[in-house]
Structure formats: C-alpha cells, structure tokens
C-alpha cells in the first residue's frame, strides 16, 4: 500500500511503485508500460479532480496478486464523479481538445477496470 498527500509533485512516486511491482511480479515490458500509464493517470485524476489538490487529503494505492494477474485500487477522498457520463474523447468535436483522454486510455490499457464508491475509487486489473 502507498498513501500520498494530494500534491501533484507526489505523482513521481508512482513510477517508483511500478518499478517495484515490475521487479516483484516479473512484468513484461508491455504490461509495465500499461500499468505505468494507467496508474499515473489514476493517481493524477485522484489528486487533481478527486481531492482538488487539497494536501490535507490523501490518495491510497493498494495492490494485490489475483489468480491470473495484478489488481490495483486507487482511492481518493473526494466526492466521486459520474463515470458513465464522460464525453467520448474520440468524437470529432472533441478530437482536438487538450485533456479528457485519461479514463479512455486507462480503459484501453487495463485488462479490467471499474469504478466503485461513487467514482472515488478505480479498480484496475492487469494480466501477468
């Protein structure tokens, strides 16, 4: 488990965690890269959007080996969000906009993903 204060500068600690997980679980390069991008995005969203960069709030990262892979859970102390109403970042009217692609990328890179706790927790699975 890793707990971070909601300061964007703490996102760098995600890379260190991914390196530890890569070594411990002998991750293939593709899985390593997908995990790094997805986890960085999840933590960034939790700090910036979930906790509104309130340094008194934390983001908690938990991980566990599951039957055929690795499960990662990122939780913030925010109010969550309606993940079913996110606009499609690939639609023609949004294709040139900056931002708004993180959740889309996470869905593409994870082998399984779901939101719980009203959107304040994301659970991601990666096959090993």
mmCIF file of C-alpha atoms in Angstrom:
data_model
loop_
_atom_site.group_PDB
_atom_site.id
_atom_site.type_symbol
_atom_site.label_atom_id
_atom_site.label_comp_id
_atom_site.label_asym_id
_atom_site.label_seq_id
_atom_site.Cartn_x
_atom_site.Cartn_y
_atom_site.Cartn_z
ATOM 1 C CA UNK A 1 0.000 0.000 0.000
ATOM 2 C CA UNK A 2 1.127 3.537 -0.761
ATOM 3 C CA UNK A 3 -0.550 6.671 0.594
ATOM 4 C CA UNK A 4 0.205 10.040 -0.974
ATOM 5 C CA UNK A 5 -0.718 13.584 0.022
ATOM 6 C CA UNK A 6 -2.723 15.285 -2.740
ATOM 7 C CA UNK A 7 0.155 17.230 -4.201
ATOM 8 C CA UNK A 8 0.839 16.735 -7.942
ATOM 9 C CA UNK A 9 4.569 16.528 -7.173
ATOM 10 C CA UNK A 10 3.896 13.195 -5.455
ATOM 11 C CA UNK A 11 2.910 11.556 -8.749
ATOM 12 C CA UNK A 12 6.614 10.784 -9.260
ATOM 13 C CA UNK A 13 6.278 8.154 -6.511
ATOM 14 C CA UNK A 14 4.011 6.146 -8.819
ATOM 15 C CA UNK A 15 6.963 5.407 -11.086
ATOM 16 C CA UNK A 16 8.925 4.024 -8.128
ATOM 17 C CA UNK A 17 5.986 1.815 -7.146
ATOM 18 C CA UNK A 18 5.621 0.494 -10.693
ATOM 19 C CA UNK A 19 9.336 -0.365 -10.776
ATOM 20 C CA UNK A 20 8.944 -2.306 -7.522
ATOM 21 C CA UNK A 21 5.896 -4.154 -8.888
ATOM 22 C CA UNK A 22 7.683 -4.875 -12.187
ATOM 23 C CA UNK A 23 10.574 -6.456 -10.344
ATOM 24 C CA UNK A 24 8.415 -8.367 -7.858
ATOM 25 C CA UNK A 25 5.983 -9.782 -10.447
ATOM 26 C CA UNK A 26 8.409 -10.017 -13.406
ATOM 27 C CA UNK A 27 6.208 -7.835 -15.595
ATOM 28 C CA UNK A 28 6.593 -7.941 -19.362
ATOM 29 C CA UNK A 29 7.508 -4.581 -20.885
ATOM 30 C CA UNK A 30 4.020 -4.110 -22.367
ATOM 31 C CA UNK A 31 2.353 -4.762 -19.008
ATOM 32 C CA UNK A 32 4.855 -2.490 -17.260
ATOM 33 C CA UNK A 33 4.100 0.344 -19.683
ATOM 34 C CA UNK A 34 0.322 -0.114 -19.472
ATOM 35 C CA UNK A 35 0.490 -0.191 -15.675
ATOM 36 C CA UNK A 36 2.694 2.907 -15.518
ATOM 37 C CA UNK A 37 0.431 4.962 -17.784
ATOM 38 C CA UNK A 38 -2.813 3.779 -16.175
ATOM 39 C CA UNK A 39 -1.666 4.159 -12.592
ATOM 40 C CA UNK A 40 -0.109 7.573 -13.234
ATOM 41 C CA UNK A 41 -3.370 8.745 -14.811
ATOM 42 C CA UNK A 42 -5.493 7.318 -11.995
ATOM 43 C CA UNK A 43 -3.369 8.964 -9.297
ATOM 44 C CA UNK A 44 -3.261 12.250 -11.206
ATOM 45 C CA UNK A 45 -7.062 12.229 -11.535
ATOM 46 C CA UNK A 46 -7.439 11.404 -7.840
ATOM 47 C CA UNK A 47 -5.152 14.266 -6.758
ATOM 48 C CA UNK A 48 -6.383 16.904 -9.201
ATOM 49 C CA UNK A 49 -10.053 16.097 -9.755
ATOM 50 C CA UNK A 50 -10.952 13.938 -6.750
ATOM 51 C CA UNK A 51 -9.181 15.729 -3.927
ATOM 52 C CA UNK A 52 -8.881 19.116 -5.705
ATOM 53 C CA UNK A 53 -5.161 19.226 -4.756
ATOM 54 C CA UNK A 54 -6.121 19.587 -1.091
ATOM 55 C CA UNK A 55 -2.863 18.492 0.560
ATOM 56 C CA UNK A 56 -4.752 17.521 3.724
ATOM 57 C CA UNK A 57 -6.447 14.749 1.703
ATOM 58 C CA UNK A 58 -4.744 11.570 0.589
ATOM 59 C CA UNK A 59 -4.741 9.137 -2.298
ATOM 60 C CA UNK A 60 -4.374 5.486 -1.373
ATOM 61 C CA UNK A 61 -2.924 2.897 -3.766
ATOM 62 C CA UNK A 62 -3.434 -0.758 -2.900
ATOM 63 C CA UNK A 63 -2.315 -3.748 -4.928
ATOM 64 C CA UNK A 64 -2.653 -7.497 -4.705
ATOM 65 C CA UNK A 65 -1.854 -10.515 -6.796
ATOM 66 C CA UNK A 66 -5.017 -12.184 -8.075
ATOM 67 C CA UNK A 67 -5.490 -15.528 -9.821
ATOM 68 C CA UNK A 68 -4.145 -14.524 -13.225
ATOM 69 C CA UNK A 69 -2.777 -11.083 -12.616
ATOM 70 C CA UNK A 70 -2.384 -7.975 -10.560
ATOM 71 C CA UNK A 71 -5.189 -5.843 -9.107
ATOM 72 C CA UNK A 72 -4.572 -2.170 -8.337
ATOM 73 C CA UNK A 73 -7.005 0.088 -6.467
ATOM 74 C CA UNK A 74 -6.667 3.885 -6.321
ATOM 75 C CA UNK A 75 -8.938 5.742 -3.874
ATOM 76 C CA UNK A 76 -9.285 9.429 -3.128
ATOM 77 C CA UNK A 77 -11.242 11.358 -0.502
ATOM 78 C CA UNK A 78 -13.307 13.346 -2.988
ATOM 79 C CA UNK A 79 -16.999 13.091 -3.785
ATOM 80 C CA UNK A 80 -16.522 10.873 -6.840
ATOM 81 C CA UNK A 81 -17.950 11.517 -10.292
ATOM 82 C CA UNK A 82 -20.394 10.049 -12.776
ATOM 83 C CA UNK A 83 -18.068 7.907 -14.848
ATOM 84 C CA UNK A 84 -20.921 6.866 -17.173
ATOM 85 C CA UNK A 85 -21.386 10.437 -18.414
ATOM 86 C CA UNK A 86 -17.824 11.160 -19.549
ATOM 87 C CA UNK A 87 -17.775 12.501 -23.115
ATOM 88 C CA UNK A 88 -16.130 10.390 -25.814
ATOM 89 C CA UNK A 89 -12.684 11.932 -26.429
ATOM 90 C CA UNK A 90 -12.557 10.337 -29.889
ATOM 91 C CA UNK A 91 -15.685 12.105 -31.164
ATOM 92 C CA UNK A 92 -14.997 14.608 -33.984
ATOM 93 C CA UNK A 93 -15.970 17.631 -31.884
ATOM 94 C CA UNK A 94 -13.563 16.668 -29.078
ATOM 95 C CA UNK A 95 -10.642 15.215 -31.022
ATOM 96 C CA UNK A 96 -8.598 18.443 -30.929
ATOM 97 C CA UNK A 97 -9.222 19.264 -27.270
ATOM 98 C CA UNK A 98 -6.410 19.069 -24.760
ATOM 99 C CA UNK A 99 -7.147 16.741 -21.865
ATOM 100 C CA UNK A 100 -10.074 14.438 -21.274
ATOM 101 C CA UNK A 101 -8.417 11.268 -22.533
ATOM 102 C CA UNK A 102 -7.096 9.724 -19.329
ATOM 103 C CA UNK A 103 -10.024 7.477 -18.449
ATOM 104 C CA UNK A 104 -10.315 6.450 -22.105
ATOM 105 C CA UNK A 105 -6.619 5.456 -22.131
ATOM 106 C CA UNK A 106 -6.976 3.555 -18.875
ATOM 107 C CA UNK A 107 -9.853 1.527 -20.349
ATOM 108 C CA UNK A 108 -7.699 0.708 -23.378
ATOM 109 C CA UNK A 109 -4.627 -0.328 -21.377
ATOM 110 C CA UNK A 110 -6.151 -2.304 -18.478
ATOM 111 C CA UNK A 111 -7.384 -5.879 -18.797
ATOM 112 C CA UNK A 112 -10.260 -4.935 -16.497
ATOM 113 C CA UNK A 113 -11.402 -1.690 -14.910
ATOM 114 C CA UNK A 114 -14.312 -0.460 -12.824
ATOM 115 C CA UNK A 115 -15.258 2.427 -10.584
ATOM 116 C CA UNK A 116 -16.706 1.998 -7.099
ATOM 117 C CA UNK A 117 -17.609 4.275 -4.188
ATOM 118 C CA UNK A 118 -19.426 6.681 -6.487
ATOM 119 C CA UNK A 119 -16.333 7.141 -8.626
ATOM 120 C CA UNK A 120 -13.842 7.907 -5.858
ATOM 121 C CA UNK A 121 -12.168 4.512 -6.317
ATOM 122 C CA UNK A 122 -10.922 2.912 -9.516
ATOM 123 C CA UNK A 123 -10.003 -0.757 -9.636
ATOM 124 C CA UNK A 124 -7.744 -1.955 -12.459
ATOM 125 C CA UNK A 125 -6.597 -5.443 -13.379
ATOM 126 C CA UNK A 126 -3.553 -6.439 -15.403
ATOM 127 C CA UNK A 127 -2.838 -9.994 -16.579
ATOM 128 C CA UNK A 128 0.577 -11.333 -15.646
#
